[in-house]
Amino acid sequence: FICDKMIERNRERHKSPRSKDGRGSEKSVTIQAPTGEPLLANDSTRTEDAQDDNWGETTTAITGTSEHSISQEDIARISKDMEDSVGLDCRRYLGLTVAAALGLLVFLTPIAFILLPPILWRDELEPCGTICEGLFISVAFKLLILLIGTWALFFRKQRADVPRVFVFRALLLVLIFLFVVSYWLFYGVRILDSRDRNYQGIVQYAVSLVDALLFIHYLAIVLLELRQLQPVFTLQVVRSTDGESRFYSLGHLSIQRAALVVLENYYKDFTIYNPNLLTASKFRAAKHMAGLKVYNVDGPSNNATGQSRAMIAAAARRRDSSHNELYYEEAEHERRVKKRRARLVVAVEEAFIHIQRLQAEEQQKAPGEVMDPREAAQAIFPSMARALQKYLRTTRQQHHHSMESILQHLAFCITNSMTPKAFLERYLSAGPTLQYDRERWLSTQWRLVSDEAVTNGLRDGLVFVLKCLDFSLVVTVKKIPFIVLSEEFIDPKSHKFVLRLQSETSV
């Protein structure tokens, strides 16, 4: 008997790898999502429409040996980040180091011009008196103004890493460096070597340096800030997956800076990218092709060309009736969405009514027994969780919202005494990308693709593409047309008219 049992086990063990899906020899593990993961698992869209409304009740979650999961997209994104992080960090800190060293040189140069003569040949200097003291005060205040202006213009937190240097900023740094070096050369040849005794002239030389630096700072404001304010171009941004588009007006900018402005506006203007909405059409086309079969009545043959032509002809004939199927599928989907939306609205309204009842009861309790908004959100969330879960699955938004984010939003609405409609607005319609958690964005690494150098300026007819892992943004540049506006004068007397009445009457 024992030998028979062992033989049966061996047979089952050898049969298991022959299963169709190849999972018979693997360990069956269901991964439980940790806190912060989506409220609902990403179910296959192929079977979602075929399931009934109560399929969530029969779903069982089993905790396995692993608590974390990672997809192929995450692996590709992590590898891309590791490749680019080293070069970007080195380039960023190198630019900051060069700018900081040059700024330190600029601010210490006028002070050194004033202090070096008294230190090296004090006894040989001519007395300056009140004039030099006034110049000292002038230099001090001008340096303070230059320091504040430089901090406000240059020392800002970097918003993004661009592929190339900013041309105008690099030109200004080179100009400042050459300017300071030329002043040092003249100072070394005409003052240090000859030990000039005219201390007032030396101080005025330092004042002229500070004045020139202030003018360079004004030039930097014009080139970096004021030049781009006047709109010159209109940019049309189209998302490649769903065709959503926006229009933006920009001034004279380089391609990489225009791309940066487009991305900054993308996160607040475009609705969040939902790849699950794009799988329905692909599944429909695959289902139509899968339903076609070719039979060869003449016997076995290797005529693949004839079979492909038959498949194409059958698909063309079937395409004529596919619009009816699409119409009924969309109508059924809209019906399900409306029904589950109504259930969700009713459940949320009842939950908020329960909150109001709890708040009325808490006003009669002692201060130590009052429930905080987080506890109140956790208390009423189970009453609306099922309706919200079904609605998010139907609208394919489950991967955008985690249970923790829903609880935080519910606690926020309770704290600020918001209505049920204000709570539901985030879930009834897709919002901009910034509305969701950062890990749901799916687009933080971008690549700029352009036929021209990214440091070139915008021009009419230019097209460049911003690519991320899942989709791309196609940007088309159009120049704002020149508008001719003329004036037409209307004489106020031209509005006057004369009313003539007939003199005949019925009498």
Coordinates of C-alpha atoms in Angstrom, one line a residue:
F1 CA 0.0 0.0 0.0
I2 CA 2.8 2.4 0.9
C3 CA 4.6 1.6 -2.4
D4 CA 1.4 2.3 -4.4
K5 CA 1.0 5.7 -2.7
M6 CA 4.6 6.6 -3.5
I7 CA 4.0 5.6 -7.2
E8 CA 0.9 7.8 -7.3
R9 CA 2.8 10.7 -5.9
N10 CA 5.6 10.3 -8.4
R11 CA 3.1 10.2 -11.3
E12 CA 1.4 13.4 -10.0
R13 CA 4.8 15.0 -9.7
H14 CA 5.7 14.2 -13.2
K15 CA 2.3 15.2 -14.6
S16 CA 2.3 18.6 -12.9
P17 CA 4.9 20.3 -15.2
R18 CA 2.9 19.3 -18.2
S19 CA 0.0 21.6 -17.3
K20 CA -0.9 24.2 -19.8
D21 CA 0.1 27.3 -18.0
G22 CA 3.3 25.8 -16.6
R23 CA 2.6 26.6 -13.0
G24 CA 2.1 23.1 -11.7
S25 CA 5.8 22.7 -10.6
E26 CA 6.0 26.2 -9.0
K27 CA 5.1 27.2 -5.5
S28 CA 1.7 28.8 -5.3
V29 CA 2.1 32.1 -3.7
T30 CA -0.3 35.1 -3.6
I31 CA 1.5 38.4 -2.8
Q32 CA -0.1 40.7 -0.4
A33 CA 0.3 44.3 -1.1
P34 CA 1.9 46.3 1.7
T35 CA 0.6 49.6 3.1
G36 CA 0.5 52.3 0.4
E37 CA 0.0 49.9 -2.5
P38 CA -3.2 50.2 -4.6
L39 CA -6.5 49.5 -2.9
L40 CA -7.2 46.9 -5.6
A41 CA -5.0 44.5 -7.4
N42 CA -4.6 45.1 -11.2
D43 CA -6.9 42.5 -12.5
S44 CA -6.9 41.5 -16.1
T45 CA -9.2 43.6 -18.2
R46 CA -10.1 40.7 -20.4
T47 CA -12.1 39.0 -17.6
E48 CA -13.3 42.1 -15.8
D49 CA -16.3 42.7 -17.9
A50 CA -17.4 39.1 -17.9
Q51 CA -17.5 38.9 -14.1
D52 CA -20.7 39.7 -12.1
D53 CA -21.2 42.6 -9.7
N54 CA -20.5 40.4 -6.6
W55 CA -17.2 38.8 -7.7
G56 CA -15.3 40.8 -5.1
E57 CA -17.0 38.8 -2.3
T58 CA -15.6 35.5 -3.5
T59 CA -12.0 36.8 -3.9
T60 CA -9.6 35.4 -1.3
A61 CA -6.3 37.1 -0.4
I62 CA -3.7 34.7 0.9
T63 CA -0.5 35.9 2.5
G64 CA 2.5 34.2 1.0
T65 CA 6.2 34.2 1.6
S66 CA 6.8 37.6 0.0
E67 CA 5.4 41.0 1.0
H68 CA 6.7 43.1 -1.9
S69 CA 6.3 42.9 -5.6
I70 CA 8.0 44.6 -8.6
S71 CA 7.0 44.8 -12.2
Q72 CA 9.1 44.9 -15.4
E73 CA 8.4 48.6 -15.7
D74 CA 9.7 49.2 -12.2
I75 CA 12.9 47.2 -13.1
A76 CA 13.4 49.2 -16.3
R77 CA 12.8 52.5 -14.5
I78 CA 15.2 51.6 -11.6
S79 CA 18.0 50.6 -14.0
K80 CA 17.5 53.8 -16.0
D81 CA 17.7 55.9 -12.8
M82 CA 20.9 54.1 -11.7
E83 CA 22.6 54.7 -15.1
D84 CA 21.7 58.4 -15.2
S85 CA 22.1 59.4 -11.5
V86 CA 25.9 59.4 -11.3
G87 CA 26.5 61.6 -14.3
L88 CA 23.6 64.0 -13.4
D89 CA 24.8 64.4 -9.8
C90 CA 28.4 65.1 -10.9
R91 CA 27.4 67.6 -13.4
R92 CA 25.0 69.3 -11.0
Y93 CA 27.5 69.7 -8.2
L94 CA 30.3 70.7 -10.6
G95 CA 28.1 73.6 -11.9
L96 CA 27.3 74.7 -8.4
T97 CA 30.9 74.5 -7.3
V98 CA 32.1 76.6 -10.2
A99 CA 29.3 79.2 -9.7
A100 CA 30.0 79.4 -6.0
A101 CA 33.8 79.8 -6.5
L102 CA 33.2 82.5 -9.1
G103 CA 30.8 84.4 -6.9
L104 CA 33.2 84.2 -3.9
L105 CA 35.9 85.6 -6.2
V106 CA 33.7 88.5 -7.4
F107 CA 32.7 89.6 -3.9
L108 CA 36.2 89.3 -2.4
T109 CA 37.9 91.2 -5.3
P110 CA 36.7 94.8 -4.4
I111 CA 37.5 94.2 -0.7
A112 CA 41.0 92.9 -1.6
F113 CA 41.6 96.0 -3.8
I114 CA 40.9 98.2 -0.9
L115 CA 42.8 96.3 1.8
L116 CA 46.0 95.3 0.0
P117 CA 47.6 98.7 -0.2
P118 CA 47.3 99.5 3.5
I119 CA 48.7 96.1 4.3
L120 CA 51.7 96.2 2.0
W121 CA 52.8 99.8 1.9
R122 CA 50.8 101.8 4.6
D123 CA 53.5 104.4 5.3
E124 CA 53.8 105.4 1.6
L125 CA 50.1 106.1 1.0
E126 CA 48.7 109.6 0.8
P127 CA 46.0 110.5 3.3
C128 CA 42.5 110.2 1.9
G129 CA 40.2 111.4 4.7
T130 CA 36.5 111.9 4.4
I131 CA 36.3 111.1 0.7
C132 CA 37.6 107.6 1.2
E133 CA 35.2 107.0 4.1
G134 CA 32.3 107.9 2.0
L135 CA 33.5 105.6 -0.8
F136 CA 33.8 102.8 1.8
I137 CA 30.2 103.2 2.7
S138 CA 29.2 103.3 -1.0
V139 CA 31.1 100.1 -1.7
A140 CA 29.6 98.3 1.4
F141 CA 26.0 99.1 0.4
K142 CA 26.6 98.3 -3.3
L143 CA 28.1 94.9 -2.4
L144 CA 25.1 94.2 -0.1
I145 CA 22.7 95.0 -2.9
L146 CA 24.7 92.9 -5.3
L147 CA 24.8 90.0 -2.9
I148 CA 21.0 90.1 -2.4
G149 CA 20.4 90.3 -6.1
T150 CA 22.8 87.5 -6.9
W151 CA 21.2 85.3 -4.3
A152 CA 17.7 86.0 -5.7
L153 CA 18.6 85.5 -9.3
F154 CA 21.2 82.7 -9.4
F155 CA 21.0 80.7 -6.1
R156 CA 17.7 79.0 -6.6
K157 CA 16.7 75.4 -6.0
Q158 CA 17.2 73.5 -9.2
R159 CA 13.8 72.3 -10.6
A160 CA 15.1 69.8 -13.1
D161 CA 18.2 68.3 -14.7
V162 CA 18.5 69.4 -18.3
P163 CA 20.7 67.7 -20.9
R164 CA 22.7 70.8 -21.8
V165 CA 23.9 73.9 -20.1
F166 CA 21.9 77.1 -20.2
V167 CA 23.7 79.2 -22.8
F168 CA 22.9 82.7 -21.5
R169 CA 23.9 81.7 -17.9
A170 CA 27.2 80.2 -19.1
L171 CA 27.9 83.3 -21.2
L172 CA 27.3 85.5 -18.2
L173 CA 29.6 83.4 -16.0
V174 CA 32.3 83.6 -18.7
L175 CA 31.8 87.4 -19.0
I176 CA 32.1 87.9 -15.2
F177 CA 35.2 85.7 -15.1
L178 CA 37.0 87.6 -17.9
F179 CA 35.9 90.9 -16.4
V180 CA 37.3 90.1 -12.9
V181 CA 40.5 88.7 -14.4
S182 CA 41.1 91.9 -16.5
Y183 CA 40.6 94.0 -13.4
W184 CA 43.1 91.9 -11.5
L185 CA 45.7 92.2 -14.3
F186 CA 45.3 95.9 -14.4
Y187 CA 45.5 96.1 -10.6
G188 CA 48.6 94.0 -10.5
V189 CA 50.5 95.9 -13.2
R190 CA 49.5 99.5 -12.4
I191 CA 49.0 99.4 -8.6
L192 CA 50.9 96.5 -7.0
D193 CA 54.1 96.7 -9.1
S194 CA 54.4 100.5 -8.9
R195 CA 53.1 100.8 -5.3
D196 CA 50.7 103.6 -6.2
R197 CA 50.5 106.2 -3.4
N198 CA 47.1 107.7 -4.4
Y199 CA 44.8 105.7 -2.1
Q200 CA 41.8 107.6 -3.2
G201 CA 42.3 106.6 -6.8
I202 CA 42.7 103.0 -5.6
V203 CA 39.4 103.1 -3.8
Q204 CA 37.6 104.7 -6.8
Y205 CA 39.0 101.9 -8.9
A206 CA 37.3 99.4 -6.5
V207 CA 34.1 101.4 -6.7
S208 CA 34.2 101.3 -10.5
L209 CA 34.5 97.5 -10.3
V210 CA 31.4 97.2 -8.1
D211 CA 29.4 99.5 -10.4
A212 CA 30.3 97.4 -13.4
L213 CA 29.3 94.2 -11.6
L214 CA 25.9 95.8 -10.8
F215 CA 25.4 96.6 -14.5
I216 CA 26.3 93.0 -15.4
H217 CA 23.6 91.9 -12.9
Y218 CA 21.1 94.1 -14.7
L219 CA 22.1 92.5 -17.9
A220 CA 21.6 89.0 -16.4
I221 CA 18.0 90.0 -15.3
V222 CA 17.2 91.1 -18.9
L223 CA 18.6 88.0 -20.5
L224 CA 17.4 85.4 -18.0
E225 CA 14.0 86.8 -16.9
L226 CA 12.6 89.7 -19.0
R227 CA 13.5 88.4 -22.4
Q228 CA 11.1 85.4 -22.2
L229 CA 8.1 87.2 -20.8
Q230 CA 6.5 88.4 -24.0
P231 CA 4.7 85.5 -25.8
V232 CA 6.0 84.8 -29.3
F233 CA 5.2 81.1 -29.9
T234 CA 2.3 78.8 -29.2
L235 CA 3.1 75.2 -28.3
Q236 CA 0.6 72.4 -28.9
V237 CA 1.3 69.4 -26.6
V238 CA -0.4 66.1 -27.6
R239 CA -0.2 62.9 -25.5
S240 CA 0.5 60.0 -27.8
T241 CA -1.6 57.4 -26.1
D242 CA -5.1 59.1 -25.8
G243 CA -4.6 62.3 -27.9
E244 CA -5.3 64.7 -25.0
S245 CA -3.8 68.1 -25.9
R246 CA -3.1 71.5 -24.4
F247 CA -1.8 74.8 -25.8
Y248 CA 0.8 77.0 -24.1
S249 CA 2.2 80.4 -25.1
L250 CA 6.0 81.0 -24.6
G251 CA 8.5 83.6 -25.4
H252 CA 12.1 83.3 -26.7
L253 CA 13.4 80.1 -25.0
S254 CA 15.7 77.3 -26.0
I255 CA 14.2 73.9 -26.8
Q256 CA 15.3 72.3 -23.5
R257 CA 13.8 75.2 -21.4
A258 CA 10.6 75.0 -23.4
A259 CA 10.5 71.3 -22.7
L260 CA 10.9 72.0 -19.0
V261 CA 8.0 74.5 -19.1
V262 CA 5.8 71.9 -20.9
L263 CA 6.6 69.2 -18.3
E264 CA 5.8 71.6 -15.4
N265 CA 2.5 72.4 -17.0
Y266 CA 1.8 68.8 -17.9
Y267 CA 1.6 67.7 -14.2
K268 CA -1.0 70.2 -13.4
D269 CA -3.1 70.4 -16.6
F270 CA -3.2 66.9 -18.1
T271 CA -5.3 64.2 -16.5
I272 CA -3.2 61.4 -15.0
Y273 CA -2.2 58.7 -17.5
N274 CA -4.3 55.5 -17.1
P275 CA -3.0 52.6 -19.2
N276 CA -5.9 50.4 -18.3
L277 CA -8.3 52.5 -20.4
L278 CA -6.3 51.6 -23.5
T279 CA -6.4 47.9 -23.2
A280 CA -10.1 47.6 -24.0
S281 CA -9.7 48.4 -27.7
K282 CA -6.7 46.0 -28.0
F283 CA -8.6 43.2 -26.3
R284 CA -11.5 43.8 -28.7
A285 CA -9.3 43.5 -31.8
A286 CA -7.5 40.4 -30.4
K287 CA -10.9 38.8 -29.6
H288 CA -12.1 39.4 -33.2
M289 CA -9.0 37.8 -34.7
A290 CA -9.1 34.9 -32.2
G291 CA -12.6 34.0 -33.3
L292 CA -11.5 33.4 -36.9
K293 CA -10.5 29.9 -38.0
V294 CA -9.4 28.7 -41.5
Y295 CA -10.1 25.2 -42.7
N296 CA -8.5 23.7 -45.8
V297 CA -11.0 21.4 -47.5
D298 CA -8.4 20.2 -50.1
G299 CA -6.2 18.6 -47.5
P300 CA -3.0 19.5 -45.7
S301 CA -1.0 22.2 -47.4
N302 CA 1.7 24.7 -46.5
N303 CA 0.1 27.6 -48.4
A304 CA 0.5 30.3 -45.7
T305 CA -0.2 33.1 -48.1
G306 CA -3.7 31.8 -48.9
Q307 CA -4.5 31.4 -45.2
S308 CA -3.4 34.9 -44.4
R309 CA -5.5 36.3 -47.3
A310 CA -8.5 34.3 -46.0
M311 CA -8.0 35.7 -42.5
I312 CA -7.8 39.3 -43.8
A313 CA -11.0 38.8 -45.9
A314 CA -12.9 37.3 -43.0
A315 CA -11.8 40.1 -40.7
A316 CA -12.9 42.7 -43.3
R317 CA -16.4 41.0 -43.5
R318 CA -16.6 40.9 -39.8
R319 CA -15.6 44.5 -39.4
D320 CA -18.9 45.5 -40.9
S321 CA -20.8 44.2 -37.9
S322 CA -18.2 45.2 -35.2
H323 CA -19.6 48.7 -34.7
N324 CA -22.8 47.2 -33.3
E325 CA -20.8 45.2 -30.8
L326 CA -18.8 48.3 -29.9
Y327 CA -22.0 50.3 -29.4
Y328 CA -23.6 47.7 -27.1
E329 CA -20.4 47.3 -25.1
E330 CA -20.1 51.0 -24.5
A331 CA -23.7 51.3 -23.6
E332 CA -23.4 48.4 -21.1
H333 CA -20.3 49.9 -19.6
E334 CA -22.0 53.3 -19.2
R335 CA -24.9 51.6 -17.5
R336 CA -22.6 49.8 -15.0
V337 CA -20.7 53.0 -14.3
K338 CA -23.9 54.9 -13.6
K339 CA -25.3 52.2 -11.4
R340 CA -22.1 51.9 -9.3
R341 CA -21.7 55.6 -9.1
A342 CA -25.2 55.9 -7.7
R343 CA -24.4 53.3 -5.1
L344 CA -21.2 55.0 -4.2
V345 CA -22.9 58.4 -3.8
V346 CA -25.6 57.0 -1.5
A347 CA -23.0 55.1 0.6
V348 CA -20.9 58.2 1.0
E349 CA -23.8 60.4 1.9
E350 CA -24.9 57.9 4.6
A351 CA -21.4 57.7 6.0
F352 CA -21.2 61.5 6.2
I353 CA -24.6 61.6 7.9
H354 CA -23.2 59.1 10.4
I355 CA -20.2 61.5 11.0
Q356 CA -22.5 64.4 11.7
R357 CA -24.4 62.2 14.2
L358 CA -21.1 61.3 15.9
Q359 CA -20.0 64.9 16.0
A360 CA -23.2 65.8 17.7
E361 CA -22.6 63.1 20.3
E362 CA -19.0 64.1 20.8
Q363 CA -19.9 67.6 21.8
Q364 CA -21.6 66.1 24.8
K365 CA -18.6 64.0 25.8
A366 CA -15.6 65.0 27.9
P367 CA -12.6 66.5 26.0
G368 CA -10.5 63.4 26.5
E369 CA -13.0 61.2 24.8
V370 CA -13.4 63.1 21.6
M371 CA -12.5 61.1 18.4
D372 CA -9.9 62.6 16.1
P373 CA -10.5 62.8 12.3
R374 CA -8.3 59.8 11.6
E375 CA -10.2 57.6 13.9
A376 CA -13.5 58.9 12.5
A377 CA -12.3 58.1 9.0
Q378 CA -11.4 54.6 9.9
A379 CA -14.7 54.1 11.6
I380 CA -16.9 55.1 8.6
F381 CA -14.6 53.8 5.8
P382 CA -15.9 50.2 5.9
S383 CA -19.4 51.3 5.1
M384 CA -18.3 52.9 1.8
A385 CA -15.4 50.7 1.0
R386 CA -17.3 48.1 -1.0
A387 CA -19.1 50.7 -3.2
L388 CA -15.9 52.7 -3.8
Q389 CA -14.0 49.5 -4.6
K390 CA -16.5 48.4 -7.2
Y391 CA -16.6 51.9 -8.8
L392 CA -12.9 52.2 -9.0
R393 CA -12.7 48.7 -10.6
T394 CA -15.4 49.6 -13.2
T395 CA -13.7 52.9 -14.1
R396 CA -10.3 51.2 -14.0
Q397 CA -8.9 53.7 -11.5
Q398 CA -7.9 51.1 -8.8
H399 CA -4.2 51.5 -9.3
H400 CA -4.3 55.3 -8.7
H401 CA -5.7 55.1 -5.2
S402 CA -4.4 53.2 -2.2
M403 CA -6.3 52.6 1.0
E404 CA -4.0 54.9 2.9
S405 CA -4.5 57.8 0.5
I406 CA -8.3 57.3 0.7
L407 CA -8.2 57.4 4.5
Q408 CA -6.0 60.5 4.4
H409 CA -8.4 62.3 2.0
L410 CA -11.4 61.2 4.1
A411 CA -9.8 62.5 7.3
F412 CA -8.9 65.8 5.5
C413 CA -12.5 66.2 4.4
I414 CA -13.8 65.5 8.0
T415 CA -11.3 68.0 9.5
N416 CA -12.4 70.8 7.1
S417 CA -16.1 70.0 7.3
M418 CA -16.4 69.2 3.6
T419 CA -19.5 67.8 1.9
P420 CA -19.8 64.3 0.4
K421 CA -19.6 65.8 -3.1
A422 CA -16.3 67.4 -2.2
F423 CA -15.0 64.0 -1.0
L424 CA -16.2 62.2 -4.2
E425 CA -14.9 64.7 -6.7
R426 CA -11.4 63.1 -6.6
Y427 CA -12.8 59.6 -7.5
L428 CA -15.7 60.4 -9.9
S429 CA -13.5 62.1 -12.5
A430 CA -9.8 61.8 -13.2
G431 CA -7.8 64.7 -12.0
P432 CA -4.3 66.1 -12.8
T433 CA -1.2 64.2 -12.0
L434 CA -0.2 66.3 -9.1
Q435 CA -3.5 65.3 -7.3
Y436 CA -2.2 61.8 -6.8
D437 CA 0.7 60.3 -4.9
R438 CA 4.1 60.6 -6.4
E439 CA 4.5 56.8 -6.8
R440 CA 1.4 56.8 -9.0
W441 CA 2.7 59.3 -11.6
L442 CA 4.5 56.7 -13.8
S443 CA 6.4 59.5 -15.4
T444 CA 9.4 61.1 -13.7
Q445 CA 12.2 60.3 -16.1
W446 CA 11.9 62.0 -19.5
R447 CA 14.0 62.0 -22.7
L448 CA 14.0 64.9 -25.1
V449 CA 14.1 63.9 -28.7
S450 CA 14.8 66.7 -31.3
D451 CA 16.2 67.0 -34.8
E452 CA 18.0 70.2 -33.7
A453 CA 20.3 71.0 -30.8
V454 CA 18.4 71.4 -27.6
T455 CA 20.2 74.7 -26.9
N456 CA 18.8 76.3 -30.1
G457 CA 15.8 78.6 -29.8
L458 CA 12.3 77.9 -30.7
R459 CA 11.1 78.5 -34.3
D460 CA 8.0 78.2 -36.3
G461 CA 7.3 74.6 -37.4
L462 CA 9.6 72.9 -34.9
V463 CA 8.6 69.5 -33.5
F464 CA 10.2 67.8 -30.6
V465 CA 9.1 64.8 -28.5
L466 CA 9.3 64.2 -24.7
K467 CA 9.4 60.5 -24.0
C468 CA 8.9 58.6 -20.8
L469 CA 8.6 54.9 -20.1
D470 CA 4.8 54.6 -20.9
F471 CA 4.0 57.3 -23.4
S472 CA 5.3 60.4 -25.1
L473 CA 4.3 64.1 -25.5
V474 CA 4.6 65.5 -29.0
V475 CA 5.2 69.2 -29.0
T476 CA 4.5 71.4 -32.1
V477 CA 5.7 75.0 -32.2
K478 CA 3.7 77.6 -34.0
K479 CA 4.6 81.3 -34.2
I480 CA 1.9 83.7 -33.0
P481 CA 0.8 85.6 -36.2
F482 CA 1.4 89.3 -36.6
I483 CA -1.8 91.1 -36.0
V484 CA -2.8 94.3 -37.8
L485 CA -5.3 96.3 -35.7
S486 CA -6.9 99.3 -37.4
E487 CA -9.2 102.0 -36.0
E488 CA -12.5 103.0 -37.5
F489 CA -14.1 106.2 -36.3
I490 CA -17.9 106.5 -36.2
D491 CA -19.4 110.0 -36.2
P492 CA -21.8 110.4 -33.2
K493 CA -24.1 112.4 -35.5
S494 CA -24.6 109.4 -37.8
H495 CA -26.8 107.7 -35.1
K496 CA -29.4 110.5 -35.2
F497 CA -32.6 109.9 -37.2
V498 CA -35.8 111.8 -37.9
L499 CA -39.3 110.4 -37.1
R500 CA -41.9 111.6 -39.6
L501 CA -45.5 111.2 -38.7
Q502 CA -48.4 111.4 -41.2
S503 CA -50.6 114.4 -40.8
E504 CA -53.8 112.6 -41.8
T505 CA -56.0 111.3 -39.1
S506 CA -59.2 109.2 -39.0
V507 CA -61.2 112.1 -37.9

